[in-house]
PDB file of C-alpha atoms and ligand atoms in Angstrom:
ATOM      1  CA  MET A   1       0.000   0.000   0.000  1.00 97.00           C
ATOM      2  CA  LYS A   2       1.401   3.367  -1.055  1.00 98.00           C
ATOM      3  CA  ILE A   3       0.100   6.553   0.542  1.00 98.00           C
ATOM      4  CA  THR A   4       0.627  10.014  -0.968  1.00 98.00           C
ATOM      5  CA  PHE A   5      -0.135  13.321   0.742  1.00 98.00           C
ATOM      6  CA  TYR A   6      -1.616  15.870  -1.675  1.00 98.00           C
ATOM      7  CA  GLY A   7      -1.984  18.608   0.924  1.00 98.00           C
ATOM      8  CA  HIS A   8      -4.667  19.576   3.463  1.00 98.00           C
ATOM      9  CA  ALA A   9      -6.853  16.438   3.822  1.00 98.00           C
ATOM     10  CA  CYS A  10      -6.236  14.942   0.397  1.00 98.00           C
ATOM     11  CA  ILE A  11      -4.667  11.497   0.397  1.00 98.00           C
ATOM     12  CA  GLY A  12      -3.899   9.163  -2.494  1.00 98.00           C
ATOM     13  CA  ILE A  13      -3.786   5.445  -1.721  1.00 98.00           C
ATOM     14  CA  ARG A  14      -2.521   2.817  -4.144  1.00 98.00           C
ATOM     15  CA  ILE A  15      -3.639  -0.682  -3.235  1.00 98.00           C
ATOM     16  CA  ASN A  16      -2.377  -3.300  -5.681  1.00 94.00           C
ATOM     17  CA  ASP A  17      -3.001  -1.389  -8.907  1.00 96.00           C
ATOM     18  CA  ILE A  18      -6.132   0.435  -7.802  1.00 98.00           C
ATOM     19  CA  HIS A  19      -5.960   4.167  -7.048  1.00 98.00           C
ATOM     20  CA  VAL A  20      -8.117   5.541  -4.258  1.00 98.00           C
ATOM     21  CA  LEU A  21      -8.224   9.308  -3.773  1.00 98.00           C
ATOM     22  CA  VAL A  22      -9.610  10.839  -0.581  1.00 99.00           C
ATOM     23  CA  ASP A  23     -11.059  14.367  -0.198  1.00 99.00           C
ATOM     24  CA  PRO A  24      -9.523  16.109  -3.229  1.00 98.00           C
ATOM     25  CA  PHE A  25      -8.831  19.780  -2.468  1.00 98.00           C
ATOM     26  CA  ILE A  26      -5.777  20.724  -4.487  1.00 98.00           C
ATOM     27  CA  SER A  27      -6.544  23.493  -6.980  1.00 98.00           C
ATOM     28  CA  GLY A  28      -7.746  25.728  -4.134  1.00 98.00           C
ATOM     29  CA  ASN A  29      -4.676  25.108  -1.978  1.00 98.00           C
ATOM     30  CA  PRO A  30      -1.858  27.558  -2.783  1.00 97.00           C
ATOM     31  CA  LYS A  31       0.556  25.281  -0.891  1.00 97.00           C
ATOM     32  CA  ALA A  32      -0.218  22.484  -3.410  1.00 98.00           C
ATOM     33  CA  SER A  33       0.299  24.561  -6.578  1.00 98.00           C
ATOM     34  CA  HIS A  34       3.007  22.118  -7.739  1.00 98.00           C
ATOM     35  CA  ILE A  35       0.469  19.239  -7.844  1.00 98.00           C
ATOM     36  CA  ASN A  36      -1.202  18.774 -11.246  1.00 97.00           C
ATOM     37  CA  ILE A  37      -4.736  17.472 -10.731  1.00 97.00           C
ATOM     38  CA  ASP A  38      -4.897  16.483 -14.412  1.00 98.00           C
ATOM     39  CA  THR A  39      -2.408  13.666 -13.824  1.00 97.00           C
ATOM     40  CA  ILE A  40      -3.705  12.235 -10.545  1.00 98.00           C
ATOM     41  CA  ALA A  41      -5.029   8.704 -10.983  1.00 97.00           C
ATOM     42  CA  ALA A  42      -8.351   7.795  -9.379  1.00 98.00           C
ATOM     43  CA  ASP A  43     -10.442   4.653  -9.685  1.00 98.00           C
ATOM     44  CA  TYR A  44     -12.364   5.648  -6.556  1.00 99.00           C
ATOM     45  CA  ILE A  45     -12.852   8.984  -4.812  1.00 99.00           C
ATOM     46  CA  LEU A  46     -13.718   8.684  -1.119  1.00 99.00           C
ATOM     47  CA  LEU A  47     -15.298  11.720   0.533  1.00 99.00           C
ATOM     48  CA  THR A  48     -15.491  12.098   4.305  1.00 99.00           C
ATOM     49  CA  HIS A  49     -17.913  15.063   4.219  1.00 98.00           C
ATOM     50  CA  ALA A  50     -19.239  17.818   1.949  1.00 98.00           C
ATOM     51  CA  HIS A  51     -17.152  20.825   2.975  1.00 98.00           C
ATOM     52  CA  GLN A  52     -15.436  22.714   0.162  1.00 98.00           C
ATOM     53  CA  ASP A  53     -11.951  21.922   1.478  1.00 98.00           C
ATOM     54  CA  HIS A  54     -12.739  18.209   0.884  1.00 98.00           C
ATOM     55  CA  ILE A  55     -14.707  18.149  -2.383  1.00 98.00           C
ATOM     56  CA  LEU A  56     -13.428  21.077  -4.483  1.00 98.00           C
ATOM     57  CA  ASP A  57     -11.740  18.970  -7.195  1.00 98.00           C
ATOM     58  CA  VAL A  58     -14.084  15.959  -7.183  1.00 98.00           C
ATOM     59  CA  GLU A  59     -15.897  16.771 -10.414  1.00 98.00           C
ATOM     60  CA  THR A  60     -12.774  17.780 -12.361  1.00 98.00           C
ATOM     61  CA  ILE A  61     -11.055  14.521 -11.432  1.00 98.00           C
ATOM     62  CA  ALA A  62     -14.131  12.267 -11.730  1.00 98.00           C
ATOM     63  CA  LYS A  63     -14.924  13.628 -15.215  1.00 98.00           C
ATOM     64  CA  ARG A  64     -11.477  12.659 -16.481  1.00 98.00           C
ATOM     65  CA  THR A  65     -11.053   9.362 -14.616  1.00 98.00           C
ATOM     66  CA  ASP A  66     -14.632   8.002 -14.425  1.00 98.00           C
ATOM     67  CA  ALA A  67     -13.896   7.280 -10.764  1.00 98.00           C
ATOM     68  CA  VAL A  68     -16.600   5.896  -8.486  1.00 98.00           C
ATOM     69  CA  ILE A  69     -17.494   8.422  -5.773  1.00 99.00           C
ATOM     70  CA  VAL A  70     -17.873   6.763  -2.370  1.00 99.00           C
ATOM     71  CA  SER A  71     -19.365   8.684   0.543  1.00 99.00           C
ATOM     72  CA  ASN A  72     -22.374   8.940   2.789  1.00 98.00           C
ATOM     73  CA  TYR A  73     -25.765   8.568   1.107  1.00 98.00           C
ATOM     74  CA  GLU A  74     -26.397  12.290   0.691  1.00 98.00           C
ATOM     75  CA  ILE A  75     -23.004  13.182  -0.818  1.00 98.00           C
ATOM     76  CA  ALA A  76     -22.820  10.112  -3.075  1.00 98.00           C
ATOM     77  CA  SER A  77     -26.383  10.740  -4.334  1.00 98.00           C
ATOM     78  CA  HIS A  78     -25.580  14.417  -4.941  1.00 98.00           C
ATOM     79  CA  PHE A  79     -22.816  13.450  -7.364  1.00 98.00           C
ATOM     80  CA  GLY A  80     -24.860  10.528  -8.722  1.00 98.00           C
ATOM     81  CA  ALA A  81     -27.629  12.959  -9.726  1.00 98.00           C
ATOM     82  CA  LYS A  82     -25.028  14.858 -11.750  1.00 98.00           C
ATOM     83  CA  GLY A  83     -24.175  11.700 -13.688  1.00 98.00           C
ATOM     84  CA  TYR A  84     -21.076  10.485 -11.865  1.00 98.00           C
ATOM     85  CA  HIS A  85     -20.548   6.886 -10.798  1.00 98.00           C
ATOM     86  CA  TYR A  86     -21.269   6.570  -7.117  1.00 98.00           C
ATOM     87  CA  HIS A  87     -21.536   4.195  -4.194  1.00 98.00           C
ATOM     88  CA  PRO A  88     -23.581   5.402  -1.198  1.00 98.00           C
ATOM     89  CA  MET A  89     -22.759   4.234   2.327  1.00 98.00           C
ATOM     90  CA  ASN A  90     -23.710   5.193   5.854  1.00 98.00           C
ATOM     91  CA  HIS A  91     -22.222   4.963   9.313  1.00 98.00           C
ATOM     92  CA  GLY A  92     -21.263   1.498  10.499  1.00 98.00           C
ATOM     93  CA  GLY A  93     -21.673  -0.015   7.065  1.00 98.00           C
ATOM     94  CA  SER A  94     -18.876  -1.610   5.067  1.00 98.00           C
ATOM     95  CA  TRP A  95     -18.418  -2.887   1.536  1.00 98.00           C
ATOM     96  CA  ASP A  96     -15.921  -5.121  -0.262  1.00 98.00           C
ATOM     97  CA  PHE A  97     -14.523  -3.120  -3.163  1.00 98.00           C
ATOM     98  CA  ASN A  98     -12.018  -4.601  -5.634  1.00 97.00           C
ATOM     99  CA  PHE A  99      -9.170  -2.998  -3.653  1.00 98.00           C
ATOM    100  CA  GLY A 100     -10.351  -4.007  -0.177  1.00 98.00           C
ATOM    101  CA  ASN A 101     -12.981  -3.454   2.466  1.00 98.00           C
ATOM    102  CA  VAL A 102     -14.158   0.050   3.332  1.00 98.00           C
ATOM    103  CA  LYS A 103     -16.143   0.956   6.430  1.00 98.00           C
ATOM    104  CA  TYR A 104     -17.736   4.373   6.942  1.00 98.00           C
ATOM    105  CA  VAL A 105     -17.264   5.307  10.598  1.00 98.00           C
ATOM    106  CA  ASN A 106     -18.344   8.108  12.908  1.00 98.00           C
ATOM    107  CA  ALA A 107     -16.858  11.586  13.031  1.00 98.00           C
ATOM    108  CA  ILE A 108     -17.904  14.592  15.061  1.00 98.00           C
ATOM    109  CA  HIS A 109     -18.040  17.565  12.718  1.00 98.00           C
ATOM    110  CA  SER A 110     -20.557  19.058  10.245  1.00 98.00           C
ATOM    111  CA  SER A 111     -21.164  18.407   6.552  1.00 98.00           C
ATOM    112  CA  SER A 112     -22.910  21.076   4.489  1.00 98.00           C
ATOM    113  CA  PHE A 113     -22.162  21.599   0.797  1.00 98.00           C
ATOM    114  CA  PRO A 114     -20.624  24.963  -0.171  1.00 98.00           C
ATOM    115  CA  ASP A 115     -24.117  26.274  -1.093  1.00 97.00           C
ATOM    116  CA  GLY A 116     -25.410  25.372   2.373  1.00 97.00           C
ATOM    117  CA  SER A 117     -27.389  22.302   1.306  1.00 98.00           C
ATOM    118  CA  TYR A 118     -27.398  19.173   3.439  1.00 98.00           C
ATOM    119  CA  GLY A 119     -24.377  16.900   3.072  1.00 98.00           C
ATOM    120  CA  GLY A 120     -25.461  14.156   5.452  1.00 98.00           C
ATOM    121  CA  GLN A 121     -23.439  13.370   8.549  1.00 98.00           C
ATOM    122  CA  PRO A 122     -19.630  13.489   8.368  1.00 98.00           C
ATOM    123  CA  GLY A 123     -17.536  10.351   8.676  1.00 98.00           C
ATOM    124  CA  GLY A 124     -14.187   8.691   8.361  1.00 99.00           C
ATOM    125  CA  PHE A 125     -13.050   5.508   6.613  1.00 99.00           C
ATOM    126  CA  VAL A 126     -11.411   2.299   7.767  1.00 98.00           C
ATOM    127  CA  ILE A 127      -9.765   0.661   4.768  1.00 98.00           C
ATOM    128  CA  GLU A 128      -8.529  -2.922   4.842  1.00 98.00           C
ATOM    129  CA  GLY A 129      -6.515  -3.831   1.769  1.00 95.00           C
ATOM    130  CA  GLU A 130      -3.346  -5.635   0.694  1.00 90.00           C
ATOM    131  CA  HIS A 131      -2.900  -6.976   4.248  1.00 94.00           C
ATOM    132  CA  LYS A 132      -2.692  -3.431   5.646  1.00 98.00           C
ATOM    133  CA  ASN A 133      -5.343  -1.563   7.596  1.00 98.00           C
ATOM    134  CA  ILE A 134      -5.635   2.196   7.773  1.00 98.00           C
ATOM    135  CA  TYR A 135      -8.045   4.673   9.337  1.00 99.00           C
ATOM    136  CA  ILE A 136      -8.720   8.050   7.757  1.00 99.00           C
ATOM    137  CA  ALA A 137     -10.479  10.075  10.414  1.00 99.00           C
ATOM    138  CA  GLY A 138     -11.749  12.954   8.262  1.00 98.00           C
ATOM    139  CA  ASP A 139     -12.483  16.181  10.076  1.00 98.00           C
ATOM    140  CA  THR A 140     -13.399  15.214  13.605  1.00 98.00           C
ATOM    141  CA  ALA A 141     -13.144  15.966  17.277  1.00 98.00           C
ATOM    142  CA  LEU A 142     -11.595  13.377  19.524  1.00 98.00           C
ATOM    143  CA  THR A 143     -14.397  10.896  20.182  1.00 98.00           C
ATOM    144  CA  MET A 144     -14.844   7.801  22.337  1.00 98.00           C
ATOM    145  CA  ASP A 145     -16.223   6.079  19.219  1.00 98.00           C
ATOM    146  CA  MET A 146     -12.615   5.746  18.046  1.00 98.00           C
ATOM    147  CA  LYS A 147     -12.291   2.988  20.656  1.00 98.00           C
ATOM    148  CA  LEU A 148     -14.669   0.852  18.580  1.00 98.00           C
ATOM    149  CA  ILE A 149     -12.284   0.686  15.619  1.00 98.00           C
ATOM    150  CA  PRO A 150      -9.560  -1.584  17.095  1.00 98.00           C
ATOM    151  CA  MET A 151     -12.278  -3.970  18.338  1.00 98.00           C
ATOM    152  CA  ARG A 152     -12.711  -5.007  14.705  1.00 97.00           C
ATOM    153  CA  THR A 153      -9.522  -3.917  12.963  1.00 98.00           C
ATOM    154  CA  LYS A 154      -5.846  -3.921  13.953  1.00 98.00           C
ATOM    155  CA  LEU A 155      -4.642  -0.680  12.400  1.00 98.00           C
ATOM    156  CA  ASP A 156      -1.258  -0.222  10.736  1.00 98.00           C
ATOM    157  CA  LEU A 157      -1.700   3.534  10.305  1.00 98.00           C
ATOM    158  CA  ALA A 158      -4.082   6.229  11.528  1.00 99.00           C
ATOM    159  CA  ILE A 159      -4.450   9.417   9.462  1.00 99.00           C
ATOM    160  CA  LEU A 160      -5.641  12.082  11.897  1.00 99.00           C
ATOM    161  CA  PRO A 161      -6.374  15.804  11.728  1.00 99.00           C
ATOM    162  CA  ILE A 162      -4.022  17.800  13.967  1.00 98.00           C
ATOM    163  CA  GLY A 163      -4.570  21.465  13.051  1.00 98.00           C
ATOM    164  CA  SER A 164      -7.120  22.322  15.779  1.00 98.00           C
ATOM    165  CA  ASN A 165      -9.762  25.086  15.383  1.00 98.00           C
ATOM    166  CA  PHE A 166     -11.938  22.962  13.027  1.00 98.00           C
ATOM    167  CA  THR A 167     -10.783  19.535  14.290  1.00 98.00           C
ATOM    168  CA  MET A 168      -8.728  17.828  16.992  1.00 98.00           C
ATOM    169  CA  ASP A 169      -5.322  19.216  17.845  1.00 98.00           C
ATOM    170  CA  VAL A 170      -2.058  17.357  18.326  1.00 98.00           C
ATOM    171  CA  ASP A 171      -2.721  16.534  21.991  1.00 98.00           C
ATOM    172  CA  ASP A 172      -6.117  15.049  21.190  1.00 98.00           C
ATOM    173  CA  ALA A 173      -4.578  13.117  18.283  1.00 98.00           C
ATOM    174  CA  LEU A 174      -2.158  11.626  20.795  1.00 98.00           C
ATOM    175  CA  ILE A 175      -5.114  10.425  22.901  1.00 98.00           C
ATOM    176  CA  ALA A 176      -6.827   9.227  19.715  1.00 98.00           C
ATOM    177  CA  SER A 177      -3.825   7.051  18.925  1.00 98.00           C
ATOM    178  CA  ASP A 178      -4.341   5.359  22.311  1.00 98.00           C
ATOM    179  CA  PHE A 179      -8.058   4.874  21.618  1.00 98.00           C
ATOM    180  CA  LEU A 180      -7.187   3.440  18.201  1.00 98.00           C
ATOM    181  CA  ASP A 181      -4.392   1.220  19.546  1.00 98.00           C
ATOM    182  CA  CYS A 182      -2.168   2.562  16.759  1.00 98.00           C
ATOM    183  CA  ASP A 183       1.181   4.240  17.453  1.00 98.00           C
ATOM    184  CA  LYS A 184       1.844   5.186  13.845  1.00 98.00           C
ATOM    185  CA  VAL A 185       0.037   8.394  12.873  1.00 98.00           C
ATOM    186  CA  LEU A 186       0.079  10.495   9.728  1.00 98.00           C
ATOM    187  CA  GLY A 187      -1.027  14.037  10.524  1.00 98.00           C
ATOM    188  CA  TYR A 188      -3.174  16.042   8.137  1.00 98.00           C
ATOM    189  CA  HIS A 189      -5.518  19.065   8.026  1.00 98.00           C
ATOM    190  CA  PHE A 190      -2.852  21.513   9.233  1.00 98.00           C
ATOM    191  CA  ASP A 191      -1.032  24.604   7.901  1.00 98.00           C
ATOM    192  CA  THR A 192      -3.383  25.155   4.914  1.00 98.00           C
ATOM    193  CA  PHE A 193      -5.029  28.224   6.438  1.00 94.00           C
ATOM    194  CA  GLY A 194      -3.971  30.590   9.221  1.00 94.00           C
ATOM    195  CA  TYR A 195      -6.455  28.989  11.627  1.00 97.00           C
ATOM    196  CA  ILE A 196      -4.720  25.611  11.531  1.00 98.00           C
ATOM    197  CA  GLU A 197      -1.004  26.401  11.470  1.00 98.00           C
ATOM    198  CA  ILE A 198       1.058  24.209  13.785  1.00 98.00           C
ATOM    199  CA  ASN A 199       4.638  23.880  15.001  1.00 98.00           C
ATOM    200  CA  HIS A 200       5.896  20.698  13.316  1.00 98.00           C
ATOM    201  CA  ASP A 201       8.806  20.024  15.643  1.00 98.00           C
ATOM    202  CA  LYS A 202       6.700  20.427  18.783  1.00 98.00           C
ATOM    203  CA  ALA A 203       3.984  18.169  17.354  1.00 98.00           C
ATOM    204  CA  LYS A 204       6.411  15.394  16.427  1.00 98.00           C
ATOM    205  CA  ARG A 205       8.183  15.732  19.778  1.00 98.00           C
ATOM    206  CA  LYS A 206       4.933  15.185  21.696  1.00 98.00           C
ATOM    207  CA  PHE A 207       4.419  11.868  19.925  1.00 98.00           C
ATOM    208  CA  PHE A 208       8.074  10.886  20.202  1.00 98.00           C
ATOM    209  CA  ASP A 209       8.023  11.497  23.976  1.00 98.00           C
ATOM    210  CA  CYS A 210       5.147   8.998  24.265  1.00 97.00           C
ATOM    211  CA  GLY A 211       6.967   6.377  22.180  1.00 98.00           C
ATOM    212  CA  LYS A 212       4.747   7.068  19.172  1.00 98.00           C
ATOM    213  CA  ASP A 213       5.456   8.228  15.637  1.00 98.00           C
ATOM    214  CA  LEU A 214       3.834  11.294  14.053  1.00 98.00           C
ATOM    215  CA  MET A 215       4.641  11.599  10.365  1.00 98.00           C
ATOM    216  CA  LEU A 216       4.208  14.915   8.572  1.00 98.00           C
ATOM    217  CA  LEU A 217       4.741  14.549   4.818  1.00 98.00           C
ATOM    218  CA  GLU A 218       5.626  17.261   2.333  1.00 98.00           C
ATOM    219  CA  ILE A 219       2.865  17.855  -0.207  1.00 98.00           C
ATOM    220  CA  GLY A 220       3.429  15.311  -2.957  1.00 98.00           C
ATOM    221  CA  GLN A 221       5.483  12.999  -0.724  1.00 98.00           C
ATOM    222  CA  SER A 222       4.606   9.283  -0.374  1.00 98.00           C
ATOM    223  CA  ILE A 223       5.175   6.488   2.108  1.00 98.00           C
ATOM    224  CA  ASP A 224       5.003   2.731   1.602  1.00 97.00           C
ATOM    225  CA  LEU A 225       3.128   0.751   4.193  1.00 95.00           C
TER     226      LEU A 225
HETATM  227 NI1   NI B 301     -14.815  20.093   7.391  1.00 55.94          NI
HETATM  228 MN1   MN B 302     -11.840  20.452   6.547  1.00 55.94          MN
END
């Protein structure tokens, strides 16, 4: 499994030869101006919620790639009504895709579309594929529901928001990693806007001091799991 950080909350995941793209927000992110959205591969686009900073580039990418849009019922149907391929899910449900199993799990946040219309309830994804298991939290507060995830799935990596203001901060992400029983964390949803700027060294140090690993990738950088 190869994981690429495209900035903000956008993650590319390659499982076998299938490309899964999560929450594409690239063209609106000045920090990601070196990423060309016209070359990003996507067989599936997973969306955690309907906020602009998670769906901005969905249609541009889906038009070119014919990707299947996977999200909660309201978001998936919204894109389905516009003619895109879609797969609706809801909280607690999972599905075996050709790259692995995906479960839509709880998040504490909100989920309106940019025009204010209803985008269902926000979520995160647990993905089991190629003998690796990852959790993508989406935008969320720290929540006790995270404790449910390791009851079913032994995680190899947790991708957690750490920028505060709109989501958890680094200290809550540290507690989340306990709840998730996963010491390997990839931080996201930080630095994009003034509200969510963080001190990288301090953040990594906090994890290191607890015997855990917080990875912060450069935009465009990948890791192999
Ligand atoms: Ni959001
Ligand atoms: Mn967000």
